[in-house]
Amino acid sequence: MAVLPSAEIKYRSGAVFYPFRQESNFLYLTGFSEPNSLAVIRKTGPGMGDYTFHLFCRPKDPYAEQWSGPWSGLQAAEDVFNADEACDINQLTALLPSLIRDATVIVTDFSTSESKSPLMAAFRTSFPTKNTPITPLTPLINPLRAIKSPAEIAVMRHAGMVSGRAITQAMRRPWSTEKDLESYLSYAFTQHNLSGPAYVPVVAGGRRGCMIHYVHNNALLEQDEMILVDAGGEYGWYITDITRTWPASGKFSAAQRDLYSAVLVAQREGIKMCREQLGMSLDEIHRATEAILETELEKLGFDFGLGKGMFGKGGDLMGTLFPHHVGHYIGLDVHDVPGYPRSLPLRAGHCVTIEPGVYVPNDEAFPKHFRGLAVRIEDSVCVGENECIVLTAEAAKEVEDIEALR
Ligand code: GLY
Ligand code: MN
Ligand code: MN
């Protein structure tokens, strides 16, 4: 028996809440996006279809819904969300013990939750006192979530297409503040039925691009700098993850173009490796793109021999210039299926990012004209057997294409 509680509403202060986001495993199995809910899936036989799905949720309540807006209620839990049995969440302590009683194994992640919510309290008191083994859910569900179905890929294509187009539109115009650009993208990510930004974006001018998680997004943009934007929208709960770097003026300087082109070579090669046929893992693609970047940067005068021992963790120069992983899985979450290894060979249906970057410290060890420059190029990609689909191909990334936009 699998038991999954929904996410809970989180409060900022008093009755003021943060935007609600459903717990991803719950969403994956039920499609139900409301708080105060619990799914119980009972295996009733050996076959694929031998199970019953109980969905505990809030019954209709005209008074409360007058305040909060409408919610689904028990009838919709059955009619729309395909519950075999819809149950009133307020009856949890009365109903759950009898459902759980016959379970031989309970699969749930609730035991690791420290929440003190009434739902969790009811859930805990309903657990059987006999020693029914409890095993974690995530290791069972991660391999399912990691491989996307054609329906999931279609949704991710839409998220990628609209978001990519929005970023290309943003490149067409001049921007004088990071905030204006962020606001433009936030709005653009609600068009064509997207629900908004998938994550807090990075909108960084010039050297601020070297701060990987810069999200202040409140500085002025200078026309001789590059703009690094890491932003994407969400559609049907699925995210897209894009980074583009472009010159604020619309035209790259020679140094900007050289560094950008070096990263682009590594990024294109990394994308070509996202094929089941090659059997490469994200970790292997990371090492391969590091090697490509090293070759490209040496052509530009970076001295990997001299730099050794001077920088970063363990004195690794590549780790200073390119300090993050080349990619991660994507899906319902930006860093999807947490805990699913990046050492596994990529298979058809895996969706990942490929996002090499170079962030040059303002240090004499580096060629002067590159100091303080930051470039990252990131696409969301769906792995196929012999080829891959770039979900975010509508975001311009060739130098000529970017410059032609103005
Ligand atoms: N936007 C977060 C990331 O690229 O991993
Ligand atoms: Mn990413
Ligand atoms: Mn990103």
Coordinates of C-alpha atoms and ligand atoms in Angstrom, one line a residue:
M1 CA 0.0 0.0 0.0
A2 CA 1.3 3.4 -1.0
V3 CA 0.4 6.4 1.2
L4 CA 1.1 9.9 0.0
P5 CA 0.1 13.1 1.8
S6 CA -0.3 16.3 -0.3
A7 CA 1.9 19.3 0.3
E8 CA 0.7 21.8 2.9
I9 CA 0.0 25.5 2.6
K10 CA 3.0 27.4 3.9
Y11 CA 2.4 30.7 5.7
R12 CA 4.6 33.8 5.4
S13 CA 3.0 35.5 8.4
G14 CA -0.4 35.3 10.0
A15 CA -2.9 34.3 7.4
V16 CA -0.7 35.4 4.5
F17 CA 0.5 32.3 2.5
Y18 CA 3.1 31.5 -0.1
P19 CA 1.9 30.3 -3.5
F20 CA 0.8 26.7 -3.1
R21 CA 2.7 24.0 -5.0
Q22 CA 1.7 20.3 -4.8
E23 CA 4.2 17.7 -3.7
S24 CA 5.6 16.3 -7.0
N25 CA 5.2 12.6 -6.3
F26 CA 1.6 13.2 -5.3
L27 CA 1.0 15.3 -8.4
Y28 CA 2.6 12.6 -10.6
L29 CA 0.4 9.8 -9.3
T30 CA -2.9 11.7 -8.9
G31 CA -2.9 15.0 -10.9
F32 CA -4.6 16.5 -7.9
S33 CA -3.3 20.0 -7.1
E34 CA -5.1 20.8 -3.8
P35 CA -3.7 20.9 -0.2
N36 CA -5.3 18.9 2.7
S37 CA -5.4 15.7 0.6
L38 CA -4.0 12.2 0.9
A39 CA -3.8 9.4 -1.6
V40 CA -3.9 5.7 -0.6
I41 CA -3.2 3.2 -3.4
R42 CA -3.8 -0.4 -2.3
K43 CA -2.6 -3.3 -4.3
T44 CA -5.4 -5.9 -4.5
G45 CA -3.8 -8.5 -6.8
P46 CA -0.8 -9.4 -8.9
G47 CA -1.9 -7.6 -12.2
M48 CA -1.0 -4.1 -13.4
G49 CA -4.6 -2.9 -12.9
D50 CA -5.2 -4.7 -9.6
Y51 CA -5.3 -1.8 -7.2
T52 CA -7.7 0.7 -5.6
F53 CA -7.1 4.4 -5.4
H54 CA -8.6 6.2 -2.4
L55 CA -8.4 10.0 -2.5
F56 CA -9.0 11.8 0.7
C57 CA -9.7 15.5 0.1
R58 CA -11.8 18.4 1.3
P59 CA -15.6 18.1 0.7
K60 CA -17.4 20.9 -0.9
D61 CA -18.0 23.8 1.5
P62 CA -19.8 26.8 0.1
Y63 CA -18.9 29.1 3.0
A64 CA -15.2 28.3 2.9
E65 CA -15.1 28.4 -0.9
Q66 CA -16.7 31.9 -0.8
W67 CA -13.4 33.0 0.8
S68 CA -10.9 30.8 -1.0
G69 CA -12.4 30.2 -4.4
P70 CA -13.8 26.8 -5.5
W71 CA -12.2 23.4 -4.9
S72 CA -12.9 20.0 -6.3
G73 CA -14.8 18.1 -3.6
L74 CA -15.5 14.4 -3.4
Q75 CA -17.6 13.9 -6.5
A76 CA -14.9 15.4 -8.7
A77 CA -12.3 13.3 -7.0
E78 CA -14.1 10.3 -8.5
D79 CA -15.4 11.8 -11.8
V80 CA -12.3 13.8 -12.8
F81 CA -9.4 12.3 -10.9
N82 CA -10.5 8.7 -11.2
A83 CA -10.5 7.8 -7.5
D84 CA -12.1 4.5 -6.9
E85 CA -13.2 5.9 -3.6
A86 CA -13.3 9.5 -2.5
C87 CA -13.1 10.1 1.2
D88 CA -13.6 13.2 3.4
I89 CA -10.2 14.3 4.7
N90 CA -11.8 15.2 8.0
Q91 CA -12.6 11.5 8.5
L92 CA -9.0 10.5 8.1
T93 CA -8.4 9.2 11.7
A94 CA -11.7 7.2 11.5
L95 CA -11.1 5.7 8.1
L96 CA -7.3 5.2 7.6
P97 CA -6.7 2.6 10.3
S98 CA -9.1 0.1 8.6
L99 CA -7.6 0.8 5.2
I100 CA -4.1 0.2 6.5
R101 CA -4.8 -2.8 8.7
D102 CA -4.3 -5.4 6.0
A103 CA -1.3 -3.9 4.4
T104 CA 1.8 -6.1 4.3
V105 CA 4.1 -3.3 3.4
I106 CA 3.5 0.5 3.6
V107 CA 5.3 2.5 1.0
T108 CA 5.5 6.2 2.1
D109 CA 7.9 9.1 2.6
F110 CA 5.7 10.5 5.4
S111 CA 7.9 9.1 8.2
T112 CA 10.7 11.4 7.2
S113 CA 8.4 14.5 7.3
E114 CA 8.7 16.7 10.4
S115 CA 5.5 18.6 9.7
K116 CA 3.2 19.2 12.7
S117 CA 0.2 20.0 10.5
P118 CA -3.2 18.5 11.6
L119 CA -3.1 16.3 8.5
M120 CA 0.2 14.8 9.5
A121 CA -0.9 14.4 13.1
A122 CA -4.0 12.5 12.0
F123 CA -1.9 10.5 9.6
R124 CA 0.5 9.5 12.4
T125 CA -2.2 8.5 14.9
S126 CA -3.8 6.3 12.2
F127 CA -0.8 4.1 11.7
P128 CA -1.0 0.5 12.9
T129 CA 0.7 -0.4 16.1
K130 CA 1.7 -3.8 14.8
N131 CA 5.0 -3.9 13.0
T132 CA 4.0 -3.4 9.4
P133 CA 7.2 -2.7 7.5
I134 CA 7.5 0.8 6.1
T135 CA 9.6 1.5 3.0
P136 CA 10.4 4.8 1.3
L137 CA 8.4 5.7 -1.8
T138 CA 10.9 7.9 -3.6
P139 CA 13.3 5.1 -4.8
L140 CA 10.3 3.3 -6.4
I141 CA 8.8 6.4 -8.1
N142 CA 12.0 8.1 -9.3
P143 CA 12.7 5.6 -12.2
L144 CA 9.1 6.1 -13.3
R145 CA 9.3 9.9 -13.1
A146 CA 12.7 10.0 -14.8
I147 CA 11.5 8.5 -18.1
K148 CA 8.9 10.8 -19.6
S149 CA 5.9 9.5 -21.5
P150 CA 4.9 10.9 -25.0
A151 CA 2.2 12.9 -23.2
E152 CA 4.7 14.4 -20.7
I153 CA 7.1 15.2 -23.6
A154 CA 4.3 17.0 -25.5
V155 CA 3.7 19.2 -22.4
M156 CA 7.4 19.9 -22.0
R157 CA 7.7 20.8 -25.7
H158 CA 5.0 23.4 -25.2
A159 CA 6.6 24.9 -22.1
G160 CA 10.0 25.0 -24.0
M161 CA 8.6 26.5 -27.1
V162 CA 6.7 29.3 -25.5
S163 CA 9.5 30.1 -23.0
G164 CA 12.2 29.9 -25.8
R165 CA 10.2 32.3 -27.9
A166 CA 9.8 34.7 -25.0
I167 CA 13.5 34.9 -24.5
T168 CA 14.1 35.5 -28.2
Q169 CA 11.6 38.3 -28.1
A170 CA 13.4 39.8 -25.1
M171 CA 16.7 39.8 -27.0
R172 CA 15.1 41.9 -29.7
R173 CA 14.8 44.9 -27.5
P174 CA 17.2 47.1 -25.5
W175 CA 16.9 46.8 -21.7
S176 CA 18.2 49.3 -19.2
T177 CA 17.4 47.5 -15.9
E178 CA 17.4 43.9 -14.8
K179 CA 14.0 44.3 -13.2
D180 CA 12.3 45.4 -16.4
L181 CA 13.6 42.4 -18.2
E182 CA 12.6 40.1 -15.4
S183 CA 9.1 41.5 -15.4
Y184 CA 8.8 41.2 -19.2
L185 CA 9.7 37.5 -19.0
S186 CA 7.4 36.8 -16.1
Y187 CA 4.5 38.1 -18.1
A188 CA 5.6 36.3 -21.3
F189 CA 5.7 33.0 -19.3
T190 CA 2.0 33.3 -18.7
Q191 CA 1.2 33.5 -22.4
H192 CA -0.2 30.5 -24.4
N193 CA -1.6 28.9 -21.2
L194 CA 1.7 28.8 -19.3
S195 CA 1.2 29.3 -15.6
G196 CA 4.2 31.6 -15.0
P197 CA 7.9 31.4 -14.2
A198 CA 9.0 27.9 -13.2
Y199 CA 11.6 29.2 -10.8
V200 CA 13.1 32.4 -9.5
P201 CA 15.1 33.6 -12.5
V202 CA 18.6 34.9 -12.8
V203 CA 18.7 38.2 -14.7
A204 CA 22.3 39.4 -14.4
G205 CA 24.2 42.1 -16.2
G206 CA 28.0 42.0 -16.6
R207 CA 30.0 40.6 -13.7
R208 CA 26.9 39.7 -11.8
G209 CA 26.6 36.8 -14.2
C210 CA 29.6 35.3 -12.4
M211 CA 27.3 34.8 -9.3
I212 CA 25.6 31.6 -10.2
H213 CA 22.5 32.1 -8.0
Y214 CA 22.3 35.9 -8.4
V215 CA 18.6 36.7 -8.1
H216 CA 18.5 40.3 -6.8
N217 CA 17.8 41.3 -10.4
N218 CA 17.7 44.9 -9.4
A219 CA 20.7 46.6 -11.0
L220 CA 21.2 48.8 -14.1
L221 CA 22.3 47.2 -17.3
E222 CA 25.3 48.8 -19.2
Q223 CA 25.3 48.6 -23.0
D224 CA 28.8 47.3 -23.2
E225 CA 28.0 44.3 -21.0
M226 CA 26.4 41.0 -21.6
I227 CA 23.2 39.9 -20.0
L228 CA 22.9 36.4 -18.6
V229 CA 19.3 35.2 -18.1
D230 CA 18.4 31.9 -16.6
A231 CA 14.6 31.7 -16.8
G232 CA 11.8 29.4 -18.0
G233 CA 8.1 29.0 -17.7
E234 CA 5.8 26.2 -16.6
Y235 CA 3.0 24.4 -18.4
G236 CA 0.7 21.7 -17.0
W237 CA 3.1 21.5 -13.9
Y238 CA 6.1 20.7 -16.1
I239 CA 9.0 23.2 -16.2
T240 CA 11.5 24.3 -18.8
D241 CA 15.0 25.5 -17.9
I242 CA 16.8 27.9 -20.2
T243 CA 19.8 30.1 -20.0
R244 CA 20.9 32.6 -22.6
T245 CA 23.7 35.2 -22.6
W246 CA 23.6 38.1 -25.0
P247 CA 25.2 41.5 -25.5
A248 CA 23.0 44.3 -24.1
S249 CA 23.8 46.4 -27.1
G250 CA 22.8 43.7 -29.5
K251 CA 26.3 43.3 -30.8
F252 CA 29.1 41.2 -29.3
S253 CA 32.5 42.7 -28.7
A254 CA 35.4 40.5 -30.0
A255 CA 36.2 39.1 -26.5
Q256 CA 32.5 38.5 -25.7
R257 CA 32.0 36.7 -29.0
D258 CA 35.1 34.6 -28.5
L259 CA 34.2 33.4 -25.0
Y260 CA 30.5 32.9 -26.0
S261 CA 31.6 30.8 -29.1
A262 CA 33.8 28.6 -26.9
V263 CA 30.9 27.8 -24.6
L264 CA 28.6 27.3 -27.5
V265 CA 30.9 24.7 -29.0
A266 CA 30.8 22.7 -25.8
Q267 CA 27.1 23.1 -25.4
R268 CA 26.3 21.9 -29.0
E269 CA 28.6 18.9 -28.5
G270 CA 27.0 18.1 -25.1
I271 CA 23.6 18.1 -26.7
K272 CA 24.7 15.7 -29.4
M273 CA 25.7 13.3 -26.6
C274 CA 22.1 13.1 -25.4
R275 CA 21.2 9.9 -27.3
E276 CA 20.4 6.5 -25.9
Q277 CA 22.6 4.9 -28.6
L278 CA 25.7 6.4 -27.1
G279 CA 25.0 5.2 -23.6
M280 CA 26.5 8.2 -21.9
S281 CA 25.5 9.5 -18.5
L282 CA 25.2 13.1 -17.4
D283 CA 28.4 12.7 -15.4
E284 CA 30.2 11.5 -18.6
I285 CA 28.8 14.3 -20.6
H286 CA 30.0 16.7 -17.9
R287 CA 33.6 15.4 -18.2
A288 CA 33.4 15.5 -22.0
T289 CA 32.2 19.1 -22.1
E290 CA 34.9 20.0 -19.6
A291 CA 37.5 18.6 -22.0
I292 CA 36.0 20.5 -25.0
L293 CA 35.9 23.7 -23.0
E294 CA 39.5 23.3 -22.0
T295 CA 40.6 22.9 -25.7
E296 CA 38.5 25.9 -26.7
L297 CA 39.7 28.1 -23.9
E298 CA 43.4 27.2 -24.5
K299 CA 42.9 28.5 -28.1
L300 CA 41.8 31.8 -26.5
G301 CA 45.0 32.0 -24.4
F302 CA 43.8 30.5 -21.1
D303 CA 46.7 28.7 -19.5
F304 CA 45.6 25.5 -17.8
G305 CA 49.2 24.5 -17.0
L306 CA 50.0 27.7 -15.0
G307 CA 46.7 28.0 -13.2
K308 CA 46.9 24.6 -11.5
G309 CA 47.0 24.9 -7.7
M310 CA 46.0 28.6 -7.7
F311 CA 42.2 28.4 -7.6
G312 CA 39.1 27.0 -6.1
K313 CA 38.5 23.7 -4.4
G314 CA 41.6 21.6 -4.8
G315 CA 43.2 24.2 -7.1
D316 CA 41.2 23.0 -10.0
L317 CA 41.2 25.7 -12.7
M318 CA 38.3 24.1 -14.7
G319 CA 36.4 23.9 -11.4
T320 CA 36.9 27.7 -11.0
L321 CA 35.9 28.6 -14.5
F322 CA 33.0 26.1 -14.8
P323 CA 32.0 25.3 -11.2
H324 CA 28.7 23.6 -11.7
H325 CA 27.5 20.4 -13.4
V326 CA 26.7 20.4 -17.1
G327 CA 23.2 19.2 -16.5
H328 CA 20.4 17.7 -14.5
Y329 CA 17.1 15.9 -15.0
I330 CA 14.0 18.1 -15.6
G331 CA 10.3 17.5 -15.4
L332 CA 7.8 18.4 -12.7
D333 CA 10.8 19.9 -10.8
V334 CA 13.6 22.0 -12.1
H335 CA 16.1 19.6 -10.5
D336 CA 13.8 16.7 -11.1
V337 CA 13.7 13.3 -9.4
P338 CA 16.0 14.3 -6.5
G339 CA 18.4 11.4 -5.7
Y340 CA 18.2 9.8 -9.1
P341 CA 21.8 9.2 -10.1
R342 CA 23.5 11.2 -12.8
S343 CA 25.8 8.3 -13.4
L344 CA 23.1 6.3 -15.3
P345 CA 23.4 6.0 -19.0
L346 CA 20.8 8.2 -20.7
R347 CA 17.8 6.5 -22.1
A348 CA 15.0 7.5 -24.5
G349 CA 12.5 9.6 -22.5
H350 CA 15.0 11.1 -20.1
C351 CA 14.7 14.9 -20.1
V352 CA 17.8 16.9 -19.1
T353 CA 19.5 20.2 -19.3
I354 CA 22.8 20.8 -21.0
E355 CA 24.3 24.0 -19.6
P356 CA 28.0 24.6 -19.7
G357 CA 29.2 28.0 -18.5
V358 CA 32.4 29.9 -18.1
Y359 CA 32.7 32.6 -15.4
V360 CA 36.1 34.4 -15.5
P361 CA 37.3 35.8 -12.2
N362 CA 38.6 39.4 -12.3
D363 CA 42.2 38.0 -11.7
E364 CA 45.5 38.5 -13.5
A365 CA 45.8 34.8 -14.1
F366 CA 43.3 35.2 -17.0
P367 CA 43.6 37.1 -20.3
K368 CA 42.7 40.7 -19.5
H369 CA 39.9 41.1 -22.1
F370 CA 38.0 38.1 -20.6
R371 CA 38.1 39.1 -16.9
G372 CA 34.7 39.5 -15.3
L373 CA 32.8 37.9 -18.3
A374 CA 30.2 35.3 -17.6
V375 CA 28.6 33.0 -20.2
R376 CA 26.1 30.2 -19.7
I377 CA 24.0 28.5 -22.5
E378 CA 21.4 26.1 -21.3
D379 CA 18.8 24.1 -23.2
S380 CA 16.2 21.6 -22.1
V381 CA 16.6 18.4 -24.0
C382 CA 14.6 15.2 -24.4
V383 CA 16.8 12.1 -25.1
G384 CA 15.8 9.8 -28.0
E385 CA 17.2 6.6 -29.2
N386 CA 19.2 7.9 -32.1
E387 CA 18.7 11.7 -31.7
C388 CA 17.4 14.2 -29.2
I389 CA 14.8 16.9 -29.2
V390 CA 15.9 20.3 -28.1
L391 CA 12.8 21.5 -26.3
T392 CA 14.0 25.1 -26.1
A393 CA 15.2 25.5 -29.7
E394 CA 13.2 28.7 -30.2
A395 CA 15.6 30.6 -27.9
A396 CA 18.1 32.0 -30.3
K397 CA 21.7 31.1 -29.5
E398 CA 23.9 31.4 -32.7
V399 CA 26.0 34.6 -32.7
E400 CA 24.6 35.6 -36.1
D401 CA 21.0 34.9 -35.0
I402 CA 21.3 36.9 -31.8
E403 CA 22.9 39.9 -33.6
A404 CA 20.3 39.8 -36.4
L405 CA 17.5 40.2 -33.8
R406 CA 18.4 43.9 -33.7
Ligands
GLY1 N1 17.7 27.2 -13.2 C1 18.5 26.3 -12.4 C2 19.4 25.5 -13.1 O1 19.7 25.9 -14.2 O2 19.8 24.5 -12.7
MN2 MN 19.5 24.0 -15.1
MN3 MN 18.7 27.2 -15.5

